[in-house]
Amino acid sequence: MRPSLLDPLFAPITSLEGVGPKVATMIEKVVPADLGDRSARVGDLLFVLPHSVIDRRNRPGIALAAEGAIVTLEVRIDRHQPPPRGNRSVPYRVYAHDDTGEIALTFFHAHAAYLEKQMPVGEHVVVSGRMEWFNGRPSMVHPDHIAPLSDAASLPLVEPVYPLTAGLSGKVLRRAIGQALGRLPELPDWLDPTVAKKHSFPAFAAALERLHDPSDPIDLSPEGAAWRRLAYDEFLAGQLSLALTRTHVRRLSGRPLKGDGRIEDAIRKALPYSLTGSQEFALAEINADLAEPERMLRLLQGDVGSGKTVVALLAMARAVEAGGQAALMAPTEILARQHLATITPLAERAGLKVAILTGREKGRERSATLAGLEDGSIDMVVGTHALFQEPVKFRDLVLAVVDEQHRFGVHQRLAITAKGDAPDMLVMTATPIPRTLVLTAFGDMDVSRLTEKPAGRRPIRTVTLPLDRLDELIGRISDAVAEGQKVYWICPLVEESEEIKLTSAEDRFAILKQEFGDIVGLVHGRMKGAEKDEAMRAFKEGETKILVATTVIEVGVDVPDATIMVIEHAERFGLAQLHQLRGRVGRGDKPSSCVLLYKDPLGETAKKRLSVMRDTEDGFLISEEDLKLRGEGELLGTRQSGTPGFQVARIEFHADLLEVARDDARLILARDPDLQTERGQALRVLLYLFGRDEAVRLLRAG
Ligand code: ADP
Ligand code: MG
């Protein structure tokens, strides 16, 4: 079904020269596509865009080349000076000159034969690299490029620099990308010519060419025409795919779910609090959707701690009253268990049967749950994506609630749909995404927002503190713990190879344990499920008072009596993430605080981020600041990760294109709902290029 002209791009990257299995694994870490469990393909490399360039156009002549500058020099080779025999610590030097002066090209652990061949005495060569003035003498250590004058054109004067991962050399990656570009077939044009003209978009291939082989650093700007063209393509693919999914999903019409309020009342009676106004309002919107024969696709947006779970539970109660089953899917096992712990006592009070299903339930317990779901004796089930895998059958799934769904794609949405007779869908997210982003990440969903925090919540005091005042902090924590307070201590994830010295969670755990003894717990992503649960349980029940964690606790974990959040290396986290983390405290009625520990010196963007955190707790405001700062981060050359769910498009630069793409997609499908016309066929190619092929499968054959 895939157009065969795309075959070269769908070949595995190991089909490229210089890419064996080991290099392939490293490349997979830098491709922006969400690979899931597939391997990287040649086409994925096209979208590994350079984050900066090395500008080699500066040709000052030797004597005028400044210390530390990247320069390109045209020199005549005068003599080679190998190190004295047996002394490998002295470098191999090649002396050369131009009209302005002499330079020593310096090589450690050199292969003499190779250097002699590359730089024969008397020849003119072009070299490019970083200038160093060593004792007042110009030198260049290991030039990045050396080429004979006749071949000077091969030297990249504006050289793209790609994101790298440990062990992967820039050269290997550049070579692989070059080959991928070479395999790009002639593609039909899918753009509306008026749109292309209006935005001065280059052709798809030309845009890729300009980004991978820039002739000026400005070519790489996200605001330049080349990048914008690709962003538009990606948005268009995304919008088409969402629109196709939506049409498909709606075609399977839902059924009206009405209840008598019996279960809902029982649950409300069991609640130790009453709902906030915005919880009531959201629930009313949801119940109205459920009562309609059309299928519900609704997003419930609410800051951390705003009380989404209970809203979901009451919606699920309605589904059960209507005679069906309801499922709640969480992104992690910890969260699934936490939801279970919240829901079970309330639901059981109302006479419901609740079960859990994650990758960890095995054996008899698992079979019992599977049987209960199939015969309908289980009313509600909580779980991870294991819920929507093959062997699970529901008797009558009518409502699927998905927590924190920005991690799930169209694919999962379809998998869920397949489990029931077009179940209603409620998606919950704590990410206070601006409206534009709702559109990109979730498509045309209806939105309910929880804007109030439950009554009794106190503001969180946020302070910033440099790491070298750690002792002070430990003193204060020790007082707080003595008073019975509980503390989260978050450390960033560390890749072992990372150059910057960071304290990993395990190291910090060891240090705090020396200080505080057994009241310190640890939870991180590499622990087994049961160990994680145990660490969370011990903290929740107060056996441990300080929980050192990586960001596994980022989403949703609820320990209402934790009052202090320490975030170590706060400068390394994005605003959205800091906000999520901070939301773990301030959930009870005690005053809470958040300590952002940072390492000096702070960059401009990091400084601003931390001050935003100090100034406000408003998630929507923070998300807007986040967008702005991401833009600035880019200009300062410290690129942060792209917009979730996209390979090249960056919402902070390309949001204007999103609206255009949405309108374009609507128009296209209104005229050509199954993409049958010539342009429709070209658009199918586009969907494949950006990994939206699930949507193509929804089209009627043809
Ligand atoms: P989130 O929106 O982050 O998922 P939760 O659903 O986990 O928030 O709720 C956070 C905490 O607030 C829970 O302990 C919950 O019991 C409590 N809660 C929810 N609604 C209310 C309310 N209306 N009044 C008081 N507490 C509430
Ligand atoms: Mg939650």
XYZ file of C-alpha atoms and ligand atoms in Angstrom:
730
model
C 0.000 0.000 0.000
C 2.915 2.337 0.626
C 3.911 4.141 -2.593
C 6.926 2.194 -3.822
C 8.877 5.323 -4.596
C 9.351 5.668 -0.844
C 11.035 2.291 -0.476
C 14.594 3.691 -0.307
C 13.587 5.830 2.671
C 12.006 2.898 4.470
C 15.150 0.761 4.327
C 16.884 0.233 7.687
C 19.720 2.653 8.406
C 22.094 -0.265 8.565
C 21.764 -0.344 4.780
C 23.886 2.818 4.725
C 27.634 2.651 4.391
C 29.433 3.131 7.681
C 26.359 2.231 9.726
C 26.636 -1.105 11.497
C 24.396 -2.280 14.321
C 26.388 -0.366 16.925
C 26.349 2.947 15.113
C 22.680 2.337 14.308
C 21.817 2.151 18.000
C 23.559 5.464 18.587
C 21.871 7.092 15.620
C 18.525 5.937 16.965
C 19.121 8.146 19.970
C 19.416 11.264 17.840
C 16.661 10.784 15.292
C 13.713 12.944 16.273
C 11.081 10.417 15.256
C 9.312 8.596 18.047
C 10.554 5.162 17.080
C 8.464 3.142 19.497
C 9.676 -0.395 18.981
C 10.702 -0.110 15.352
C 14.257 0.464 14.160
C 15.347 3.686 12.533
C 14.960 4.000 8.794
C 16.880 5.972 6.230
C 14.057 8.502 6.031
C 14.330 9.283 9.754
C 17.752 10.758 9.118
C 16.355 13.472 6.881
C 14.822 15.151 9.896
C 17.905 15.120 12.085
C 18.473 18.828 11.608
C 21.667 20.652 12.507
C 21.396 22.782 15.632
C 24.140 25.171 14.642
C 26.935 25.708 12.171
C 30.647 26.151 12.289
C 31.355 29.144 10.155
C 34.645 28.627 8.358
C 34.364 31.584 6.053
C 36.768 33.638 8.125
C 40.086 33.696 6.183
C 42.214 36.271 7.957
C 45.698 34.997 7.136
C 47.884 33.415 9.817
C 49.183 36.514 11.557
C 45.739 38.075 11.819
C 43.886 35.009 13.055
C 42.641 35.581 16.595
C 43.185 33.132 19.414
C 40.333 30.660 19.618
C 38.755 31.668 16.306
C 37.693 29.135 13.699
C 39.573 30.073 10.561
C 40.355 28.716 7.147
C 43.891 29.227 5.905
C 45.557 28.654 2.599
C 49.159 27.673 3.336
C 52.281 26.247 1.749
C 53.776 23.245 3.541
C 57.433 23.856 4.525
C 58.570 20.911 6.603
C 57.500 18.011 8.788
C 58.887 17.580 12.260
C 58.089 14.158 13.684
C 58.477 13.684 17.447
C 61.796 12.309 18.648
C 61.823 8.518 18.584
C 60.249 6.877 21.605
C 58.766 10.091 22.907
C 55.068 9.962 22.120
C 54.202 12.920 24.303
C 55.773 15.380 21.890
C 53.410 16.106 19.018
C 54.111 15.767 15.331
C 54.388 19.234 13.841
C 53.952 20.358 10.278
C 55.256 23.869 9.588
C 53.593 25.932 6.922
C 53.291 29.582 5.971
C 51.301 32.148 4.064
C 52.071 35.778 3.191
C 51.519 36.899 6.752
C 53.387 34.366 8.822
C 54.218 30.821 9.853
C 52.019 28.264 11.617
C 52.597 24.916 13.287
C 49.940 22.338 12.456
C 50.068 20.054 15.430
C 49.104 16.382 15.743
C 49.213 14.107 18.741
C 49.683 10.367 18.216
C 50.053 11.009 14.536
C 50.449 8.564 11.676
C 53.437 10.003 9.873
C 52.742 8.308 6.554
C 49.223 9.620 6.477
C 50.275 13.190 7.246
C 53.023 13.098 4.637
C 50.554 12.031 2.049
C 48.020 14.677 3.026
C 50.513 17.519 3.247
C 53.483 16.987 0.942
C 56.262 19.529 1.403
C 56.024 22.315 -1.163
C 52.296 21.835 -1.772
C 49.560 24.394 -1.178
C 46.746 23.153 1.033
C 43.688 24.579 2.698
C 43.256 23.883 6.412
C 40.420 24.815 8.712
C 40.207 24.640 12.461
C 40.649 26.529 15.699
C 43.550 28.960 16.057
C 45.737 28.718 19.086
C 48.560 31.043 20.006
C 51.043 29.003 21.922
C 53.827 31.094 23.525
C 53.162 33.795 20.979
C 53.353 31.362 18.077
C 50.404 30.504 15.891
C 49.343 26.895 15.831
C 46.385 24.737 14.959
C 45.922 21.453 16.799
C 44.300 18.737 14.716
C 42.742 20.863 11.971
C 39.136 19.808 11.316
C 39.719 19.773 7.578
C 42.763 19.532 5.335
C 42.389 19.600 1.552
C 44.717 20.173 -1.394
C 44.139 23.509 -3.054
C 42.693 21.781 -6.106
C 40.011 20.275 -3.902
C 39.362 23.332 -1.754
C 35.720 23.441 -2.821
C 35.057 20.189 -0.936
C 35.703 21.946 2.340
C 32.398 22.923 3.993
C 32.712 26.637 4.605
C 29.511 26.648 6.574
C 29.504 23.315 8.308
C 26.324 22.016 9.920
C 26.653 20.657 13.452
C 24.247 17.906 14.410
C 23.028 16.792 17.812
C 25.255 14.000 18.981
C 25.087 11.263 21.505
C 27.961 9.679 23.377
C 30.103 7.577 21.107
C 28.706 8.874 17.842
C 31.109 10.998 15.847
C 29.929 13.985 13.877
C 31.680 12.649 10.837
C 29.885 9.302 10.899
C 26.523 10.986 11.392
C 27.137 13.548 8.638
C 28.092 10.800 6.269
C 24.957 8.804 7.065
C 22.747 11.848 6.612
C 24.469 12.660 3.339
C 23.656 9.195 2.049
C 20.064 9.483 3.228
C 19.693 12.719 1.285
C 21.152 10.947 -1.722
C 18.370 8.381 -1.532
C 15.588 10.920 -1.504
C 13.475 10.093 -4.554
C 11.786 12.587 -6.834
C 8.557 13.347 -4.945
C 5.256 14.690 -6.202
C 4.338 18.073 -4.750
C 1.587 17.995 -2.158
C 1.407 21.672 -1.359
C -1.308 24.002 -2.457
C 0.584 26.310 -4.845
C -0.980 29.436 -3.372
C 0.122 28.485 0.130
C 3.617 27.699 -1.137
C 3.837 30.990 -2.954
C 2.450 33.066 -0.129
C 5.067 31.767 2.307
C 7.883 31.549 -0.268
C 8.355 27.892 0.573
C 11.120 26.117 -1.301
C 10.385 22.610 -2.582
C 10.612 19.811 -0.006
C 13.930 18.481 -1.320
C 15.365 21.973 -1.670
C 14.410 22.771 1.913
C 16.213 19.678 3.182
C 19.197 20.518 1.052
C 19.434 24.032 2.412
C 19.249 22.882 6.021
C 21.787 20.117 5.662
C 24.132 22.040 3.427
C 23.704 25.650 4.493
C 25.610 28.347 2.665
C 24.991 30.830 5.418
C 24.230 30.328 9.117
C 20.947 32.137 8.574
C 19.744 29.210 6.446
C 19.392 27.267 9.678
C 17.075 29.674 11.387
C 13.780 28.074 12.452
C 12.200 31.215 11.066
C 13.837 30.764 7.667
C 11.860 29.548 4.681
C 13.502 26.114 4.566
C 12.662 25.146 8.124
C 9.222 26.681 7.868
C 8.482 24.634 4.778
C 9.262 21.410 6.616
C 7.323 22.539 9.663
C 4.352 23.232 7.464
C 4.611 19.809 5.881
C 4.734 18.199 9.277
C 1.763 20.190 10.557
C -0.190 19.375 7.441
C 0.539 15.676 7.840
C -0.461 15.894 11.488
C -3.663 17.803 10.844
C -4.671 15.479 8.034
C -4.061 12.474 10.185
C -6.044 13.906 13.085
C -8.902 14.883 10.818
C -8.971 11.428 9.237
C -8.898 9.754 12.629
C -11.633 11.963 13.905
C -13.865 11.259 10.938
C -13.220 7.572 11.310
C -13.838 7.605 15.027
C -17.047 9.567 14.649
C -18.260 7.325 11.865
C -18.482 4.599 14.470
C -21.113 6.486 16.331
C -21.287 6.086 20.073
C -24.363 5.435 22.099
C -26.093 7.538 24.706
C -25.032 6.728 28.261
C -27.549 7.750 30.853
C -27.656 6.697 34.451
C -29.941 7.043 37.421
C -27.276 8.739 39.571
C -27.365 5.911 42.102
C -23.649 5.053 41.962
C -22.593 8.634 41.555
C -24.485 9.572 44.722
C -22.907 6.763 46.700
C -19.450 7.911 45.646
C -20.162 11.534 46.408
C -21.335 10.510 49.873
C -18.085 8.671 50.447
C -15.946 11.683 49.497
C -14.398 13.540 52.448
C -14.848 16.853 50.604
C -17.232 18.460 48.168
C -16.331 19.177 44.573
C -15.067 22.574 43.520
C -17.123 24.663 41.154
C -14.934 23.829 38.209
C -15.013 20.123 38.994
C -18.819 20.280 38.993
C -18.805 22.205 35.758
C -16.428 19.807 34.011
C -18.438 16.827 35.215
C -21.634 18.372 33.877
C -19.976 18.854 30.475
C -18.780 15.276 30.478
C -22.135 13.874 31.509
C -23.819 15.877 28.783
C -21.415 14.354 26.221
C -22.010 10.876 27.590
C -25.749 11.317 27.210
C -25.375 12.169 23.502
C -25.480 9.462 20.873
C -22.339 10.967 19.338
C -19.058 9.740 20.630
C -17.278 11.829 23.259
C -13.737 13.030 22.596
C -13.004 15.365 25.459
C -9.869 16.704 27.038
C -9.887 17.435 30.760
C -7.152 19.943 31.420
C -6.225 20.825 34.950
C -3.134 21.808 36.788
C -1.494 19.257 39.045
C -3.530 18.847 42.184
C -6.666 20.309 40.677
C -8.526 17.060 41.276
C -8.981 15.418 37.901
C -9.100 11.880 39.232
C -12.341 12.264 41.109
C -13.974 13.827 38.066
C -12.868 10.813 36.043
C -14.178 8.470 38.704
C -17.603 10.088 38.680
C -17.721 9.916 34.894
C -16.812 6.242 35.110
C -19.593 5.769 37.639
C -22.022 7.139 35.086
C -20.758 4.666 32.508
C -21.327 1.779 34.894
C -24.793 3.043 35.785
C -25.553 2.915 32.081
C -24.710 -0.770 32.141
C -21.193 -0.696 30.702
C -17.590 -0.918 31.849
C -15.026 1.843 32.222
C -11.251 1.799 31.971
C -8.641 4.248 33.215
C -5.253 4.110 31.577
C -2.198 5.716 33.178
C 1.205 6.241 31.577
C 3.173 4.462 34.297
C 2.665 1.652 36.686
C 3.190 3.833 39.763
C 0.387 6.071 38.610
C -1.904 3.186 37.792
C -1.476 1.842 41.317
C -2.021 5.224 42.802
C -5.249 5.683 40.866
C -6.317 2.260 42.010
C -5.660 3.195 45.618
C -7.764 6.356 45.248
C -10.582 4.775 43.351
C -11.046 1.409 44.995
C -12.325 2.465 48.442
C -14.771 4.933 46.896
C -15.988 2.603 44.172
C -16.335 -0.330 46.510
C -18.460 1.783 48.807
C -20.771 2.086 45.832
C -20.743 -1.673 45.332
C -18.513 -1.729 42.254
C -15.824 -4.201 41.395
C -12.475 -2.641 40.471
C -9.359 -4.375 39.112
C -5.877 -3.472 37.939
C -4.014 -4.642 34.874
C -0.423 -3.719 34.098
C 2.521 -5.599 32.681
C 3.165 -6.861 36.173
C 0.005 -8.789 36.859
C 0.831 -12.369 36.023
C -0.497 -15.860 36.399
C -3.746 -16.584 38.157
C -4.424 -12.987 39.162
C -4.082 -11.887 35.566
C -6.314 -14.621 34.207
C -8.950 -13.766 36.785
C -8.900 -10.112 35.726
C -9.037 -11.018 32.047
C -11.991 -13.303 32.715
C -13.757 -10.659 34.804
C -13.370 -8.069 32.065
C -14.682 -10.440 29.472
C -17.719 -11.594 31.440
C -18.460 -8.102 32.727
C -18.144 -8.878 36.445
C -15.440 -6.209 36.705
C -16.970 -2.750 36.396
C -13.888 -0.590 36.353
C -10.323 -1.357 35.486
C -7.222 0.726 35.998
C -4.005 -0.019 34.175
C -1.222 0.909 31.842
C -1.205 0.502 28.075
C -1.274 -3.246 28.792
C -5.018 -2.665 28.993
C -5.261 -2.155 25.290
C -3.110 -4.962 24.129
C -4.176 -8.026 22.299
C -5.474 -10.556 24.852
C -7.674 -8.100 26.747
C -11.374 -8.370 25.929
C -14.129 -6.315 27.489
C -17.733 -7.373 27.705
C -18.871 -3.820 27.066
C -16.328 -1.024 27.359
C -18.192 2.257 27.064
C -15.780 4.790 28.547
C -12.012 4.973 28.320
C -10.220 7.564 30.414
C -6.622 8.226 29.473
C -4.423 10.063 31.949
C -1.575 12.285 30.777
C -2.096 11.342 27.215
C 0.479 13.559 25.581
C 2.507 10.401 25.564
C 0.022 8.516 23.494
C -0.604 8.971 19.821
C -3.274 8.327 17.281
C -2.149 4.748 17.288
C -3.106 4.170 20.908
C -6.301 6.041 20.393
C -7.259 3.570 17.691
C -6.220 0.637 19.853
C -8.557 1.863 22.565
C -11.340 2.362 20.082
C -10.930 -1.193 18.952
C -11.548 -2.530 22.468
C -15.111 -1.417 22.733
C -18.012 -0.486 20.570
C -16.674 3.032 19.987
C -16.205 3.868 23.679
C -16.382 7.484 24.760
C -12.987 8.952 25.453
C -11.889 11.299 28.180
C -8.286 12.405 28.096
C -6.756 14.005 31.179
C -3.706 16.166 31.103
C -1.948 18.222 33.730
C 0.039 20.068 31.117
C -1.557 23.480 30.952
C -1.136 23.661 27.214
C -2.095 26.846 25.398
C -4.958 26.414 22.963
C -2.711 26.253 19.920
C -0.950 23.306 21.415
C -4.161 21.512 22.285
C -4.781 21.497 18.595
C -1.417 20.017 17.682
C -1.251 17.457 20.397
C -4.862 16.395 20.634
C -6.561 17.582 17.495
C -10.097 18.785 17.508
C -11.162 17.695 20.958
C -13.634 19.421 23.190
C -11.932 20.880 26.226
C -12.922 21.164 29.884
C -10.630 23.027 32.208
C -10.280 22.823 35.970
C -9.288 26.333 36.893
C -9.646 26.327 40.671
C -7.599 24.456 43.151
C -9.469 22.508 45.809
C -10.286 24.605 48.857
C -7.786 24.853 51.664
C -4.703 24.754 49.468
C -1.940 27.132 50.499
C 0.493 28.778 48.107
C 3.898 27.166 47.732
C 6.872 29.276 48.733
C 9.569 28.935 46.100
C 13.211 29.835 46.667
C 16.341 29.441 44.582
C 19.620 28.414 46.110
C 23.070 27.808 44.625
C 24.420 24.307 45.131
C 27.346 25.536 47.191
C 24.895 26.412 49.951
C 23.800 22.803 50.207
C 24.898 22.562 53.842
C 22.492 25.281 54.820
C 19.690 23.478 53.056
C 20.494 20.189 54.742
C 20.325 21.956 58.078
C 16.879 23.308 57.297
C 15.658 19.983 56.017
C 16.849 18.354 59.172
C 14.693 20.769 61.226
C 11.716 20.199 58.980
C 12.010 16.433 59.193
C 12.281 16.657 62.954
C 8.923 18.466 62.860
C 7.479 15.556 60.905
C 7.536 17.051 57.409
C 8.157 14.995 54.261
C 10.554 15.921 51.516
C 10.914 15.063 47.838
C 14.430 15.437 46.498
C 14.578 15.320 42.717
C 17.739 14.711 40.722
C 17.966 14.944 36.946
C 18.457 11.817 34.906
C 22.068 11.250 34.167
C 23.679 9.617 31.243
C 26.880 8.122 32.484
C 28.911 9.675 29.729
C 27.743 13.173 30.423
C 30.607 15.580 30.792
C 29.051 17.997 33.213
C 29.349 16.638 36.671
C 25.934 15.998 38.070
C 24.869 14.318 41.218
C 22.805 11.378 40.239
C 19.944 10.180 42.363
C 21.945 7.251 43.634
C 24.852 9.410 44.789
C 22.554 11.889 46.451
C 20.716 9.051 48.134
C 23.970 7.730 49.572
C 24.963 11.166 50.848
C 21.606 11.913 52.454
C 21.505 8.487 53.968
C 24.750 9.181 55.795
C 23.188 12.318 57.150
C 19.692 11.075 57.966
C 19.871 7.285 58.106
C 16.982 4.996 57.257
C 14.382 7.671 56.732
C 15.728 8.276 53.228
C 14.165 6.391 50.323
C 15.044 6.166 46.646
C 12.995 5.699 43.513
C 14.218 5.879 39.938
C 13.272 4.660 36.503
C 15.648 1.743 36.366
C 14.203 0.080 39.440
C 11.837 -2.838 39.068
C 8.119 -2.173 39.375
C 7.802 -3.826 42.776
C 10.758 -1.890 44.182
C 9.284 1.370 42.963
C 5.924 0.618 44.535
C 7.610 -0.295 47.780
C 9.601 2.957 47.835
C 6.457 4.972 47.127
C 4.484 3.097 49.745
C 7.123 3.595 52.419
C 7.174 7.316 51.697
C 3.422 7.640 51.611
C 3.040 5.832 54.916
C 5.834 7.823 56.517
C 8.402 5.083 57.035
C 10.702 7.247 54.962
C 10.587 11.019 55.208
C 12.903 12.008 52.390
C 12.372 10.503 48.974
C 15.190 10.897 46.488
C 13.784 10.473 43.019
C 14.416 11.011 39.367
C 11.598 12.438 37.352
C 9.646 9.177 37.479
C 7.483 10.941 40.016
C 6.890 13.786 37.637
C 3.365 12.981 36.706
C 0.545 12.639 39.115
C 1.987 10.961 42.187
C 0.006 11.966 45.237
C 1.417 12.145 48.762
C -0.681 14.910 50.292
C 1.445 15.403 53.403
C 4.715 15.993 51.522
C 5.534 19.662 52.034
C 9.039 20.245 50.700
C 10.217 19.792 47.140
C 13.920 20.078 46.455
C 14.881 20.106 42.785
C 18.558 19.651 42.242
C 20.103 21.129 39.103
C 16.882 22.981 38.542
C 18.636 24.842 35.728
C 18.533 21.677 33.684
C 14.771 21.303 33.737
C 12.303 23.029 31.470
C 9.612 25.238 32.944
C 6.806 22.816 32.294
C 8.665 20.094 34.091
C 9.586 22.289 37.051
C 5.955 23.243 37.368
C 4.854 19.620 37.282
C 7.394 18.690 39.900
C 6.517 21.531 42.201
C 2.890 20.492 42.006
C 3.767 17.357 43.965
C 3.718 19.464 47.113
C 1.135 21.920 48.377
C -1.552 19.278 48.150
C -2.513 19.195 51.785
C -3.495 21.997 54.142
C 0.037 22.643 55.483
C 2.263 25.371 54.046
C 4.707 23.979 51.486
C 7.904 25.087 49.887
C 9.982 24.362 46.842
C 13.750 24.774 46.726
C 15.334 25.138 43.317
C 18.959 24.177 43.729
C 21.101 25.378 40.874
C 24.645 25.267 39.779
C 26.408 28.543 39.153
C 26.892 30.168 36.735
C 23.388 30.318 35.330
C 22.726 31.071 31.672
C 20.271 33.838 30.773
C 17.403 31.526 29.927
C 17.881 29.382 32.987
C 17.942 32.495 35.125
C 14.640 33.649 33.654
C 13.096 30.239 34.037
C 13.923 30.092 37.717
C 12.595 33.577 38.289
C 9.307 32.714 36.560
C 9.027 29.799 38.954
C 9.625 32.087 41.904
C 7.054 34.585 40.720
C 4.038 32.488 39.849
C 2.205 29.241 40.375
C -0.232 29.785 37.543
C 0.249 26.891 35.156
C -1.208 28.644 32.145
C 1.022 31.655 32.667
C 4.017 29.390 33.091
C 3.246 27.585 29.871
C 3.139 30.860 27.979
C 6.439 31.974 29.477
C 7.789 28.584 28.551
C 6.967 29.120 24.912
C 8.611 32.524 24.933
C 11.727 31.320 26.672
C 12.053 28.362 24.371
C 12.203 30.862 21.540
C 14.917 32.807 23.300
C 16.807 29.687 24.209
C 16.968 28.978 20.527
C 18.399 32.377 19.721
C 21.008 31.930 22.404
C 21.977 28.676 20.786
C 20.894 26.410 23.604
C 18.279 24.457 21.826
C 15.820 22.638 24.017
C 13.895 19.626 22.952
C 11.389 20.183 20.178
C 7.670 20.279 20.499
C 6.434 16.904 21.742
C 5.050 14.781 18.971
C 6.909 16.601 16.211
C 10.154 15.965 14.443
C 10.925 19.320 12.898
C 8.074 21.695 13.691
C 8.582 23.964 16.673
C 5.413 25.438 17.988
C 7.151 28.482 19.446
C 8.286 29.510 15.977
C 5.738 27.964 13.702
C 2.424 28.338 15.486
C 1.108 30.626 12.733
C 1.582 27.814 10.218
C -0.436 25.442 12.309
C -3.649 27.330 11.734
C -2.973 27.477 8.015
C -2.295 23.748 7.950
C -5.497 23.001 9.792
C -7.577 24.997 7.340
C -5.716 23.433 4.448
C -6.368 19.935 5.815
C -10.071 20.636 6.223
C -10.369 21.956 2.712
C -8.500 18.996 1.302
C -10.717 16.457 3.024
C -13.875 18.332 2.121
C -12.966 18.046 -1.549
C -11.200 14.721 -1.542
C -12.177 12.762 1.590
C -10.286 9.637 0.601
C -7.271 11.321 -0.955
C -7.939 9.944 -4.424
C -7.018 12.884 -6.628
C -3.522 13.514 -7.907
C -2.821 15.878 -5.045
C -4.467 13.378 -2.714
C -1.963 10.746 -3.807
C 0.870 13.191 -3.163
C -0.563 13.852 0.296
C -0.465 10.139 1.022
C 3.266 10.309 0.350
C 3.467 13.174 2.819
C 1.665 11.138 5.488
C 4.171 8.337 5.085
C 7.124 10.695 5.171
C 6.122 12.020 8.558
C 5.155 8.675 10.027
C 1.407 9.245 9.909
C 0.718 6.108 7.957
C -1.880 4.830 10.410
C -4.107 7.531 9.033
C -3.641 6.220 5.501
C -5.009 2.904 6.627
C -8.246 4.606 7.564
C -8.796 5.646 3.966
C -10.982 3.540 1.808
C -8.884 1.413 -0.479
C -7.804 3.052 -3.701
P -4.630 15.786 39.673
O -5.496 16.756 38.971
O -3.217 16.252 39.792
O -4.729 14.398 39.134
P -5.736 14.552 41.947
O -6.931 14.054 41.292
O -4.612 13.597 42.169
O -5.159 15.783 41.147
O -6.150 15.271 43.285
C -5.201 15.805 44.162
C -5.659 15.699 45.592
O -6.746 16.580 45.822
C -6.135 14.331 45.971
O -5.587 14.045 47.228
C -7.651 14.480 46.048
O -8.206 13.611 46.992
C -7.823 15.906 46.463
N -9.050 16.542 45.990
C -9.646 16.398 44.794
N -10.748 17.170 44.707
C -10.858 17.828 45.889
C -11.788 18.784 46.404
N -12.819 19.210 45.689
N -11.573 19.246 47.662
C -10.520 18.822 48.379
N -9.631 17.924 47.960
C -9.763 17.425 46.707
Mg -3.538 12.984 38.321
